[in-house]
Amino acid sequence: MQRYFIPAEHWNEDYVTIKGKDVHHISRVMRMEIGSSIVCIHPHDGPALTKIENITEESISCNIVEWLDEDRELPVDVTVAQSLGKGDKLELVVQKGTELGAARFIPYAADRSVAKWDHKKAKKKVERLQKISKEASEQSERSFIPEVTPLHSLKELMEIEGYDWCFFGYADEARQRSSTSLKTRLSKVKTGDKVLVVFGPEGGFSENEVQQFRASGFLSVRLGPRILRMETAPFYFLSSLSYQLEENEGD
């Protein structure tokens, strides 16, 4: 069943009004008619099963049939700070990271990031990533859309507060047998915790960044014994966290 995220101001007690590009998608692409059922998602109250009551060129009105009791979100709030990379790597991280349950994404201008964001185009790039996040949320049946923040510098990243756990993916950990395992790190993360994890660019983190992370209380994480591409590392981490907290219960 098709799912659409609807802003809070478009909701009423008994019905919801759909506007914008979703109107075209529902009426022209999906060719839905009056009486068709769709799932509309409130930004705070979650998903509701609705039935189309009226269709115009500018809006679609739906009656709320029932609120749905779904549990599709990770039991922890995870922010992925991803260094800028070549091509569409950051887009891939946002798309797949959304599917894997990340709560928000922070584009990060790392010391060794080959890709650079022009100040004038940065806003459009974030808007593009936010659109990808929305579409991936609909596809993966998420209950809310992960936020994509503006580009952060190292200083701005270090000033972020409010997290229970701060990690950074460090390739050198994969080369050391004595390094702390990811299982050990994640075993301390509990339901309801807030987690921030930072991943480097193609060339990895600089020594300055590693020193800054450690001085700020970030813990390095070992993502297996192999060296992963920058766009693969977040998926490994999120998948491991999902297994640890969602699929490993009772074993």
Coordinates of N, CA and C in Angstrom, one line a residue:
M1 N 0.8 -1.2 0.0 CA 0.0 0.0 0.0 C 0.9 1.2 0.0
Q2 N 0.5 2.2 -0.8 CA 1.3 3.5 -0.9 C 1.3 4.2 0.4
R3 N 2.4 4.8 0.7 CA 2.6 5.6 1.9 C 3.1 7.0 1.6
Y4 N 2.5 8.0 2.3 CA 2.9 9.4 2.0 C 3.0 10.2 3.4
F5 N 4.1 10.9 3.5 CA 4.4 11.7 4.6 C 3.7 13.1 4.5
I6 N 2.8 13.4 5.4 CA 2.0 14.6 5.3 C 2.3 15.6 6.4
P7 N 2.6 16.8 6.2 CA 2.9 17.8 7.2 C 1.8 17.9 8.2
A8 N 2.1 18.3 9.5 CA 1.2 18.3 10.6 C 0.0 19.2 10.3
E9 N 0.3 20.4 9.7 CA -0.8 21.4 9.4 C -1.8 20.9 8.5
H10 N -1.6 19.8 7.8 CA -2.6 19.3 6.8 C -3.5 18.2 7.5
W11 N -3.4 18.0 8.8 CA -4.2 17.0 9.5 C -5.3 17.7 10.3
N12 N -6.5 17.0 10.3 CA -7.6 17.4 11.1 C -8.0 16.2 12.0
E13 N -9.0 16.3 12.8 CA -9.4 15.2 13.7 C -9.8 14.0 12.9
D14 N -10.5 14.2 11.8 CA -11.1 13.0 11.1 C -10.6 12.8 9.7
Y15 N -9.8 13.8 9.2 CA -9.3 13.7 7.8 C -8.0 14.4 7.6
V16 N -7.4 14.1 6.5 CA -6.1 14.6 6.1 C -6.1 15.1 4.7
T17 N -5.4 16.2 4.4 CA -5.4 16.8 3.1 C -4.0 16.7 2.5
I18 N -3.9 16.1 1.3 CA -2.6 15.9 0.6 C -2.5 17.0 -0.4
K19 N -1.3 17.7 -0.4 CA -1.0 18.7 -1.4 C 0.3 18.5 -2.0
G20 N 0.7 19.3 -3.0 CA 2.0 19.3 -3.6 C 2.2 18.1 -4.6
K21 N 3.4 17.6 -4.7 CA 3.8 16.6 -5.7 C 3.1 15.3 -5.5
D22 N 2.7 15.0 -4.3 CA 2.1 13.7 -4.0 C 0.7 13.6 -4.6
V23 N 0.1 14.8 -4.9 CA -1.2 14.8 -5.6 C -1.1 14.2 -7.0
H24 N -0.1 14.6 -7.7 CA 0.2 14.1 -9.0 C 0.5 12.6 -9.0
H25 N 1.3 12.2 -8.0 CA 1.7 10.8 -7.9 C 0.5 9.9 -7.7
I26 N -0.3 10.4 -6.8 CA -1.5 9.5 -6.4 C -2.5 9.4 -7.6
S27 N -2.8 10.6 -8.2 CA -3.9 10.6 -9.2 C -3.4 10.3 -10.6
R28 N -2.2 10.6 -10.9 CA -1.8 10.4 -12.3 C -0.8 9.2 -12.5
V29 N 0.1 9.1 -11.5 CA 1.0 8.0 -11.6 C 0.4 6.7 -11.1
M30 N -0.1 6.7 -9.9 CA -0.8 5.5 -9.3 C -2.2 5.3 -9.8
R31 N -2.8 6.4 -10.4 CA -4.2 6.3 -10.9 C -5.2 5.8 -9.9
M32 N -5.0 6.4 -8.7 CA -6.0 6.0 -7.6 C -7.3 6.8 -7.8
E33 N -8.3 6.3 -7.2 CA -9.6 6.9 -7.4 C -10.3 7.1 -6.0
I34 N -11.4 7.8 -6.0 CA -12.2 7.9 -4.7 C -12.5 6.5 -4.2
G35 N -12.2 6.3 -2.9 CA -12.4 5.0 -2.3 C -11.2 4.2 -2.1
S36 N -10.1 4.6 -2.8 CA -8.8 3.9 -2.7 C -8.2 4.2 -1.3
S37 N -7.5 3.2 -0.8 CA -6.9 3.3 0.5 C -5.4 3.6 0.4
I38 N -4.9 4.5 1.2 CA -3.5 4.8 1.3 C -3.1 5.0 2.7
V39 N -1.8 4.9 3.0 CA -1.3 5.2 4.4 C -0.7 6.6 4.4
C40 N -1.2 7.4 5.3 CA -0.7 8.8 5.4 C 0.0 8.8 6.8
I41 N 1.2 9.5 6.8 CA 2.0 9.4 8.0 C 2.2 10.8 8.6
H42 N 1.7 11.0 9.8 CA 1.8 12.2 10.6 C 3.2 12.3 11.1
P43 N 3.9 13.5 11.1 CA 5.3 13.6 11.5 C 5.5 13.3 13.0
H44 N 4.4 13.3 13.8 CA 4.6 13.0 15.2 C 3.7 11.8 15.7
D45 N 2.6 11.7 15.1 CA 1.6 10.6 15.5 C 1.8 9.3 14.8
G46 N 2.6 9.3 13.7 CA 2.8 8.1 12.9 C 1.8 7.8 11.8
P47 N 1.7 6.6 11.4 CA 0.9 6.2 10.2 C -0.6 6.0 10.5
A48 N -1.4 6.3 9.5 CA -2.8 6.1 9.6 C -3.3 5.5 8.3
L49 N -4.2 4.6 8.4 CA -4.9 4.1 7.2 C -6.0 5.0 6.8
T50 N -6.0 5.5 5.6 CA -7.0 6.5 5.1 C -7.6 6.0 3.8
K51 N -8.8 6.6 3.5 CA -9.5 6.3 2.3 C -9.8 7.7 1.6
I52 N -9.5 7.7 0.3 CA -9.6 8.9 -0.5 C -11.1 9.3 -0.6
E53 N -11.4 10.5 -0.3 CA -12.8 11.0 -0.3 C -13.0 12.0 -1.5
N54 N -12.0 12.8 -1.8 CA -12.2 13.7 -2.9 C -10.8 14.0 -3.6
I55 N -10.8 14.2 -4.9 CA -9.6 14.4 -5.7 C -9.8 15.7 -6.6
T56 N -8.9 16.6 -6.5 CA -8.9 17.8 -7.4 C -7.5 17.9 -7.9
E57 N -7.3 18.9 -8.8 CA -6.0 19.1 -9.4 C -5.0 19.5 -8.3
E58 N -5.4 20.2 -7.3 CA -4.5 20.8 -6.3 C -4.4 20.0 -5.0
S59 N -5.4 19.2 -4.7 CA -5.4 18.5 -3.4 C -6.2 17.2 -3.4
I60 N -5.9 16.4 -2.4 CA -6.7 15.1 -2.2 C -7.1 15.0 -0.8
S61 N -8.4 14.8 -0.5 CA -8.9 14.7 0.9 C -9.1 13.2 1.2
C62 N -8.6 12.8 2.4 CA -8.8 11.4 2.8 C -9.4 11.4 4.2
N63 N -10.3 10.4 4.4 CA -10.8 10.2 5.7 C -9.9 9.2 6.5
I64 N -9.7 9.5 7.7 CA -8.9 8.6 8.6 C -9.7 7.4 9.0
V65 N -9.3 6.2 8.6 CA -10.0 5.0 8.9 C -9.6 4.5 10.3
E66 N -8.2 4.4 10.5 CA -7.7 4.0 11.8 C -6.2 4.3 11.8
W67 N -5.7 4.5 13.1 CA -4.3 4.7 13.3 C -3.6 3.4 13.4
L68 N -2.5 3.2 12.8 CA -1.8 2.0 12.7 C -0.7 1.8 13.8
D69 N -0.7 0.7 14.4 CA 0.3 0.4 15.4 C 1.5 -0.3 14.8
E70 N 2.5 0.4 14.4 CA 3.7 -0.1 13.7 C 4.9 0.1 14.6
D71 N 5.9 -0.7 14.4 CA 7.2 -0.6 15.1 C 8.3 -0.9 14.2
R72 N 8.6 0.1 13.3 CA 9.5 0.0 12.2 C 10.9 0.7 12.5
E73 N 10.9 1.5 13.6 CA 12.1 2.3 13.8 C 13.1 1.6 14.7
L74 N 14.4 1.9 14.5 CA 15.4 1.4 15.4 C 15.1 1.8 16.8
P75 N 15.4 0.9 17.8 CA 15.2 1.3 19.2 C 16.1 2.3 19.8
V76 N 17.1 2.7 18.9 CA 18.0 3.8 19.3 C 18.0 4.9 18.3
D77 N 18.3 6.1 18.7 CA 18.4 7.3 17.8 C 19.8 7.4 17.2
V78 N 20.0 7.1 15.9 CA 21.4 7.1 15.4 C 21.5 8.2 14.4
T79 N 22.6 9.0 14.6 CA 23.0 10.1 13.7 C 24.2 9.6 12.9
V80 N 24.2 9.6 11.6 CA 25.4 9.3 10.8 C 26.0 10.5 10.3
A81 N 27.2 10.8 10.7 CA 28.0 11.9 10.1 C 28.9 11.4 9.1
Q82 N 28.6 11.6 7.8 CA 29.3 11.0 6.7 C 30.1 12.1 6.0
S83 N 31.4 11.8 5.9 CA 32.3 12.7 5.1 C 31.9 12.7 3.7
L84 N 32.2 13.9 3.1 CA 31.9 14.1 1.6 C 32.8 13.1 0.8
G85 N 32.2 12.5 -0.2 CA 32.9 11.6 -1.1 C 32.6 11.9 -2.6
K86 N 33.3 11.2 -3.4 CA 33.2 11.4 -4.8 C 31.8 11.0 -5.4
G87 N 31.4 11.6 -6.4 CA 30.2 11.2 -7.1 C 28.9 11.2 -6.3
D88 N 28.2 10.1 -6.3 CA 26.9 10.0 -5.6 C 27.0 9.2 -4.3
K89 N 28.2 9.0 -3.8 CA 28.4 8.2 -2.6 C 27.6 8.7 -1.4
L90 N 27.5 10.0 -1.2 CA 26.7 10.5 -0.1 C 25.2 10.2 -0.3
E91 N 24.8 10.3 -1.5 CA 23.4 10.0 -1.8 C 23.1 8.5 -1.5
L92 N 24.0 7.6 -1.8 CA 23.8 6.2 -1.5 C 23.8 6.0 0.0
V93 N 24.6 6.7 0.7 CA 24.7 6.5 2.2 C 23.3 7.0 2.8
V94 N 22.8 8.1 2.3 CA 21.5 8.6 2.8 C 20.4 7.6 2.4
Q95 N 20.4 7.1 1.2 CA 19.3 6.2 0.8 C 19.3 4.9 1.6
K96 N 20.4 4.2 1.6 CA 20.5 2.9 2.3 C 20.5 3.1 3.8
G97 N 21.1 4.2 4.2 CA 21.1 4.4 5.7 C 19.7 4.6 6.2
T98 N 18.9 5.3 5.4 CA 17.5 5.5 5.8 C 16.8 4.1 5.9
E99 N 17.0 3.3 4.9 CA 16.4 2.0 4.9 C 16.8 1.2 6.1
L100 N 18.1 1.4 6.6 CA 18.6 0.6 7.7 C 18.3 1.3 9.1
G101 N 17.6 2.4 9.1 CA 17.1 2.9 10.3 C 17.7 4.2 10.9
A102 N 18.7 4.8 10.2 CA 19.3 6.0 10.8 C 18.2 7.1 11.0
A103 N 18.4 7.9 12.0 CA 17.5 9.0 12.4 C 17.8 10.3 11.7
R104 N 19.1 10.5 11.4 CA 19.5 11.8 10.8 C 20.9 11.6 10.1
F105 N 21.2 12.5 9.2 CA 22.5 12.5 8.5 C 23.2 13.9 8.6
I106 N 24.5 13.9 8.9 CA 25.3 15.1 8.9 C 26.3 15.0 7.8
P107 N 26.2 15.8 6.7 CA 27.3 15.8 5.8 C 28.5 16.5 6.4
Y108 N 29.7 15.9 6.3 CA 30.9 16.4 7.0 C 32.1 16.6 6.0
A109 N 32.6 17.8 6.1 CA 33.7 18.2 5.3 C 35.0 17.8 6.0
A110 N 35.5 16.6 5.7 CA 36.6 16.0 6.4 C 37.9 16.6 5.8
D111 N 39.0 16.4 6.5 CA 40.3 17.0 6.1 C 40.7 16.4 4.7
R112 N 40.4 15.1 4.5 CA 40.8 14.4 3.3 C 39.7 14.2 2.3
S113 N 38.6 14.9 2.5 CA 37.5 14.8 1.5 C 37.9 15.4 0.2
V114 N 37.9 14.6 -0.9 CA 38.3 15.1 -2.2 C 37.2 16.0 -2.7
A115 N 35.9 15.6 -2.5 CA 34.8 16.3 -2.9 C 34.6 17.6 -2.1
K116 N 34.3 18.7 -2.7 CA 34.1 19.9 -2.0 C 32.7 20.5 -2.4
W117 N 32.0 21.0 -1.4 CA 30.7 21.6 -1.7 C 30.9 23.1 -1.9
D118 N 30.4 23.6 -3.1 CA 30.4 25.1 -3.3 C 29.3 25.7 -2.4
H119 N 29.7 26.8 -1.7 CA 28.7 27.4 -0.7 C 27.4 27.7 -1.4
K120 N 27.4 28.1 -2.6 CA 26.2 28.5 -3.3 C 25.3 27.3 -3.6
K121 N 25.9 26.1 -3.8 CA 25.1 24.9 -4.1 C 24.8 24.0 -3.0
A122 N 25.4 24.3 -1.8 CA 25.2 23.5 -0.6 C 23.8 23.3 -0.3
K123 N 23.0 24.3 -0.3 CA 21.6 24.2 0.1 C 20.8 23.3 -0.8
K124 N 21.1 23.3 -2.2 CA 20.4 22.5 -3.1 C 20.9 21.0 -2.9
K125 N 22.1 20.8 -2.5 CA 22.6 19.4 -2.3 C 21.9 18.8 -1.1
V126 N 21.7 19.6 0.0 CA 21.0 19.1 1.1 C 19.6 18.8 0.8
E127 N 18.9 19.7 0.0 CA 17.5 19.5 -0.4 C 17.4 18.2 -1.2
R128 N 18.4 17.9 -2.1 CA 18.4 16.7 -2.9 C 18.5 15.5 -1.9
L129 N 19.4 15.6 -1.0 CA 19.6 14.4 0.0 C 18.3 14.2 0.8
Q130 N 17.7 15.3 1.2 CA 16.4 15.2 2.0 C 15.3 14.5 1.2
K131 N 15.3 14.8 -0.1 CA 14.3 14.2 -1.0 C 14.6 12.7 -1.1
I132 N 15.9 12.3 -1.2 CA 16.2 10.9 -1.2 C 15.8 10.2 0.1
S133 N 16.0 10.9 1.2 CA 15.6 10.4 2.5 C 14.1 10.1 2.6
K134 N 13.4 11.1 2.0 CA 11.9 10.9 2.0 C 11.5 9.7 1.2
E135 N 12.0 9.6 0.0 CA 11.6 8.5 -0.9 C 12.0 7.2 -0.3
A136 N 13.2 7.1 0.4 CA 13.7 5.9 1.0 C 12.8 5.5 2.2
S137 N 12.3 6.5 2.9 CA 11.5 6.3 4.1 C 10.1 5.7 3.6
E138 N 9.6 6.2 2.5 CA 8.3 5.7 2.0 C 8.5 4.2 1.6
Q139 N 9.6 4.0 0.9 CA 9.9 2.6 0.3 C 10.1 1.6 1.5
S140 N 10.8 2.0 2.5 CA 11.1 1.1 3.6 C 10.1 1.1 4.7
E141 N 9.0 1.9 4.5 CA 7.9 1.9 5.5 C 8.3 2.4 6.8
R142 N 9.1 3.5 6.8 CA 9.5 4.2 8.0 C 8.4 5.0 8.6
S143 N 8.4 5.3 9.9 CA 7.4 6.1 10.5 C 7.7 7.6 10.5
F144 N 9.0 7.9 10.1 CA 9.3 9.4 10.0 C 10.5 9.5 9.0
I145 N 10.7 10.7 8.5 CA 11.8 10.9 7.6 C 13.0 11.4 8.3
P146 N 14.2 10.7 8.1 CA 15.4 11.2 8.8 C 15.8 12.6 8.2
E147 N 16.3 13.4 9.1 CA 16.7 14.8 8.8 C 18.1 14.7 8.1
V148 N 18.3 15.6 7.2 CA 19.7 15.8 6.6 C 20.1 17.3 7.0
T149 N 21.1 17.4 7.8 CA 21.5 18.7 8.3 C 22.4 19.4 7.2
P150 N 22.6 20.7 7.4 CA 23.6 21.4 6.6 C 25.0 20.8 6.8
L151 N 25.9 21.2 5.9 CA 27.3 20.7 6.0 C 28.0 21.1 7.3
H152 N 28.7 20.2 8.0 CA 29.4 20.5 9.2 C 30.9 20.5 9.0
S153 N 31.6 21.4 9.7 CA 33.1 21.3 9.8 C 33.4 20.4 11.0
L154 N 34.7 20.1 11.2 CA 35.2 19.3 12.4 C 34.8 20.1 13.7
K155 N 35.0 21.4 13.7 CA 34.7 22.2 14.9 C 33.3 22.1 15.3
E156 N 32.4 22.2 14.3 CA 30.9 22.1 14.5 C 30.5 20.7 14.9
L157 N 31.2 19.7 14.4 CA 30.9 18.3 14.8 C 31.3 18.1 16.3
M158 N 32.4 18.6 16.7 CA 32.9 18.5 18.0 C 32.0 19.2 19.1
E159 N 31.2 20.2 18.6 CA 30.4 21.0 19.5 C 29.0 20.4 19.7
I160 N 28.7 19.3 19.0 CA 27.4 18.7 19.1 C 27.3 18.0 20.5
E161 N 26.1 18.2 21.1 CA 25.9 17.6 22.4 C 24.6 16.8 22.5
G162 N 24.4 16.1 23.6 CA 23.2 15.3 23.8 C 23.2 13.9 23.4
Y163 N 24.4 13.3 23.1 CA 24.5 11.9 22.7 C 25.0 11.1 23.8
D164 N 24.5 9.9 23.9 CA 25.0 8.9 25.0 C 26.3 8.2 24.5
W165 N 26.4 8.1 23.2 CA 27.6 7.4 22.6 C 28.0 8.1 21.4
C166 N 29.3 8.3 21.3 CA 29.9 9.0 20.1 C 31.0 8.0 19.6
F167 N 30.9 7.6 18.3 CA 31.9 6.7 17.7 C 32.4 7.3 16.5
F168 N 33.6 6.8 16.0 CA 34.1 7.1 14.7 C 34.7 5.8 14.1
G169 N 34.4 5.5 12.8 CA 34.9 4.4 12.2 C 36.3 4.6 11.8
Y170 N 37.2 3.8 12.3 CA 38.7 4.0 12.1 C 39.3 2.8 11.4
A171 N 39.7 3.0 10.2 CA 40.3 1.8 9.4 C 41.4 1.1 10.1
D172 N 42.3 1.9 10.9 CA 43.4 1.2 11.5 C 43.0 0.2 12.5
E173 N 41.8 0.3 13.0 CA 41.3 -0.7 14.0 C 41.2 -2.1 13.3
A174 N 40.9 -2.1 12.0 CA 40.8 -3.4 11.3 C 42.2 -4.1 11.1
R175 N 43.2 -3.3 11.3 CA 44.6 -3.8 11.1 C 45.2 -4.3 12.4
Q176 N 44.5 -4.1 13.5 CA 45.0 -4.5 14.8 C 44.2 -5.6 15.5
R177 N 44.8 -6.7 15.8 CA 44.0 -7.8 16.4 C 43.6 -7.5 17.8
S178 N 44.3 -6.5 18.5 CA 44.1 -6.2 19.9 C 43.0 -5.1 20.0
S179 N 42.4 -4.6 18.9 CA 41.4 -3.6 19.0 C 40.1 -4.1 19.6
T180 N 39.3 -3.2 20.2 CA 38.1 -3.6 20.8 C 37.1 -3.9 19.7
S181 N 36.4 -5.0 19.8 CA 35.4 -5.4 18.8 C 34.2 -4.5 18.8
L182 N 33.5 -4.5 17.6 CA 32.3 -3.8 17.5 C 31.2 -4.3 18.4
K183 N 31.2 -5.7 18.6 CA 30.3 -6.3 19.4 C 30.4 -5.8 20.9
T184 N 31.6 -5.6 21.3 CA 31.8 -5.1 22.7 C 31.3 -3.7 22.8
R185 N 31.6 -2.9 21.8 CA 31.2 -1.5 21.8 C 29.6 -1.4 21.9
L186 N 29.0 -2.2 21.0 CA 27.5 -2.1 20.8 C 26.8 -2.8 22.0
S187 N 27.5 -3.7 22.7 CA 26.8 -4.4 23.8 C 26.4 -3.4 24.9
K188 N 27.1 -2.2 24.9 CA 26.8 -1.3 26.0 C 25.7 -0.3 25.6
V189 N 25.3 -0.3 24.3 CA 24.2 0.6 23.8 C 22.9 0.0 24.2
K190 N 22.0 0.8 24.8 CA 20.7 0.4 25.2 C 19.6 1.1 24.5
T191 N 18.4 0.4 24.5 CA 17.2 1.0 23.9 C 17.0 2.4 24.4
G192 N 16.7 3.3 23.5 CA 16.5 4.7 23.9 C 17.7 5.6 23.9
D193 N 18.9 5.0 23.7 CA 20.1 5.8 23.7 C 20.2 6.6 22.4
K194 N 21.0 7.7 22.4 CA 21.3 8.5 21.3 C 22.7 8.2 20.9
V195 N 22.9 7.9 19.6 CA 24.2 7.5 19.1 C 24.7 8.4 17.9
L196 N 25.9 8.9 18.0 CA 26.5 9.6 16.9 C 27.7 8.8 16.4
V197 N 27.7 8.6 15.1 CA 28.9 7.8 14.5 C 29.4 8.6 13.3
V198 N 30.7 8.8 13.2 CA 31.3 9.5 12.1 C 32.1 8.6 11.2
F199 N 32.0 8.7 9.9 CA 32.7 7.9 8.9 C 33.5 8.8 8.0
G200 N 34.8 8.4 7.7 CA 35.7 9.2 6.9 C 35.5 9.1 5.4
P201 N 36.3 9.9 4.7 CA 36.2 9.9 3.2 C 37.1 8.8 2.7
E202 N 37.3 8.8 1.3 CA 38.0 7.7 0.7 C 39.4 7.5 1.3
G203 N 40.1 8.6 1.7 CA 41.4 8.6 2.2 C 41.5 8.4 3.7
G204 N 40.4 8.2 4.3 CA 40.3 8.0 5.8 C 40.5 9.3 6.5
F205 N 40.5 9.2 7.9 CA 40.6 10.4 8.7 C 42.1 10.8 8.8
S206 N 42.3 12.1 9.0 CA 43.7 12.6 9.2 C 44.1 12.3 10.7
E207 N 45.3 12.4 11.0 CA 45.8 12.3 12.4 C 45.2 13.3 13.3
N208 N 45.0 14.5 12.8 CA 44.4 15.6 13.5 C 43.0 15.3 13.9
E209 N 42.2 14.7 13.0 CA 40.8 14.4 13.2 C 40.8 13.2 14.3
V210 N 41.6 12.2 14.2 CA 41.6 11.1 15.1 C 41.9 11.7 16.5
Q211 N 42.9 12.6 16.6 CA 43.2 13.1 17.9 C 42.1 14.0 18.5
Q212 N 41.4 14.7 17.6 CA 40.3 15.5 18.1 C 39.1 14.7 18.5
F213 N 38.8 13.6 17.8 CA 37.7 12.7 18.2 C 38.0 12.1 19.6
R214 N 39.2 11.6 19.7 CA 39.5 10.9 21.0 C 39.5 11.9 22.2
A215 N 40.0 13.1 21.9 CA 40.1 14.2 22.9 C 38.6 14.6 23.4
S216 N 37.7 14.4 22.4 CA 36.3 14.8 22.7 C 35.5 13.6 23.2
G217 N 36.1 12.5 23.5 CA 35.4 11.3 24.0 C 34.8 10.4 23.0
F218 N 35.1 10.5 21.8 CA 34.6 9.6 20.8 C 35.4 8.3 20.9
L219 N 34.7 7.2 20.7 CA 35.3 5.8 20.7 C 35.5 5.3 19.3
S220 N 36.6 4.8 19.0 CA 36.9 4.2 17.7 C 36.2 2.9 17.6
V221 N 35.6 2.6 16.4 CA 35.0 1.3 16.2 C 35.6 0.5 15.1
R222 N 35.7 -0.8 15.3 CA 36.3 -1.7 14.3 C 35.2 -2.4 13.5
L223 N 35.2 -2.1 12.2 CA 34.1 -2.7 11.4 C 34.6 -3.9 10.7
G224 N 34.9 -4.9 11.4 CA 35.4 -6.2 10.9 C 36.9 -6.1 10.5
P225 N 37.4 -7.2 10.1 CA 38.9 -7.3 9.8 C 39.3 -6.8 8.4
R226 N 38.3 -6.4 7.6 CA 38.6 -5.9 6.3 C 38.4 -4.4 6.2
I227 N 39.1 -3.8 5.2 CA 39.0 -2.4 5.0 C 37.8 -2.1 4.1
L228 N 36.9 -1.3 4.6 CA 35.7 -1.1 3.8 C 35.7 0.3 3.1
R229 N 35.0 0.3 2.0 CA 34.8 1.6 1.3 C 34.0 2.6 2.2
M230 N 34.2 3.9 1.9 CA 33.5 4.8 2.8 C 32.0 4.7 2.8
E231 N 31.4 4.3 1.7 CA 30.0 4.2 1.6 C 29.5 2.8 2.2
T232 N 30.4 1.9 2.4 CA 30.0 0.6 2.9 C 30.0 0.6 4.5
A233 N 30.9 1.4 5.0 CA 31.1 1.4 6.5 C 29.8 1.7 7.3
P234 N 29.0 2.8 6.9 CA 27.8 3.0 7.6 C 26.8 1.9 7.6
F235 N 26.7 1.2 6.5 CA 25.8 0.0 6.4 C 26.2 -1.1 7.3
Y236 N 27.5 -1.3 7.4 CA 28.0 -2.4 8.3 C 27.6 -2.0 9.8
F237 N 27.8 -0.8 10.1 CA 27.5 -0.3 11.5 C 26.1 -0.4 11.8
L238 N 25.2 0.1 10.9 CA 23.8 0.1 11.2 C 23.2 -1.3 11.2
S239 N 23.7 -2.1 10.3 CA 23.2 -3.5 10.3 C 23.6 -4.3 11.5
S240 N 24.8 -4.0 12.0 CA 25.3 -4.6 13.3 C 24.5 -4.2 14.4
L241 N 24.2 -2.9 14.5 CA 23.4 -2.3 15.5 C 22.0 -2.9 15.5
S242 N 21.4 -3.0 14.3 CA 20.1 -3.6 14.2 C 20.1 -5.0 14.7
Y243 N 21.1 -5.8 14.3 CA 21.1 -7.2 14.8 C 21.3 -7.3 16.3
Q244 N 22.1 -6.4 16.8 CA 22.4 -6.4 18.3 C 21.1 -6.1 19.1
L245 N 20.3 -5.1 18.6 CA 19.2 -4.6 19.4 C 17.8 -5.1 19.0
E246 N 17.7 -5.6 17.7 CA 16.4 -6.0 17.2 C 16.3 -7.5 16.9
E247 N 17.4 -8.1 16.4 CA 17.3 -9.5 16.0 C 18.0 -10.5 16.9
N248 N 18.7 -10.0 17.9 CA 19.4 -10.9 18.8 C 18.8 -11.1 20.2
E249 N 17.6 -10.5 20.3 CA 16.9 -10.6 21.6 C 16.5 -12.0 21.9
G250 N 16.7 -12.4 23.1 CA 16.3 -13.8 23.6 C 17.3 -14.9 23.2
D251 N 18.3 -14.6 22.4 CA 19.3 -15.6 22.0 C 20.3 -15.8 23.1

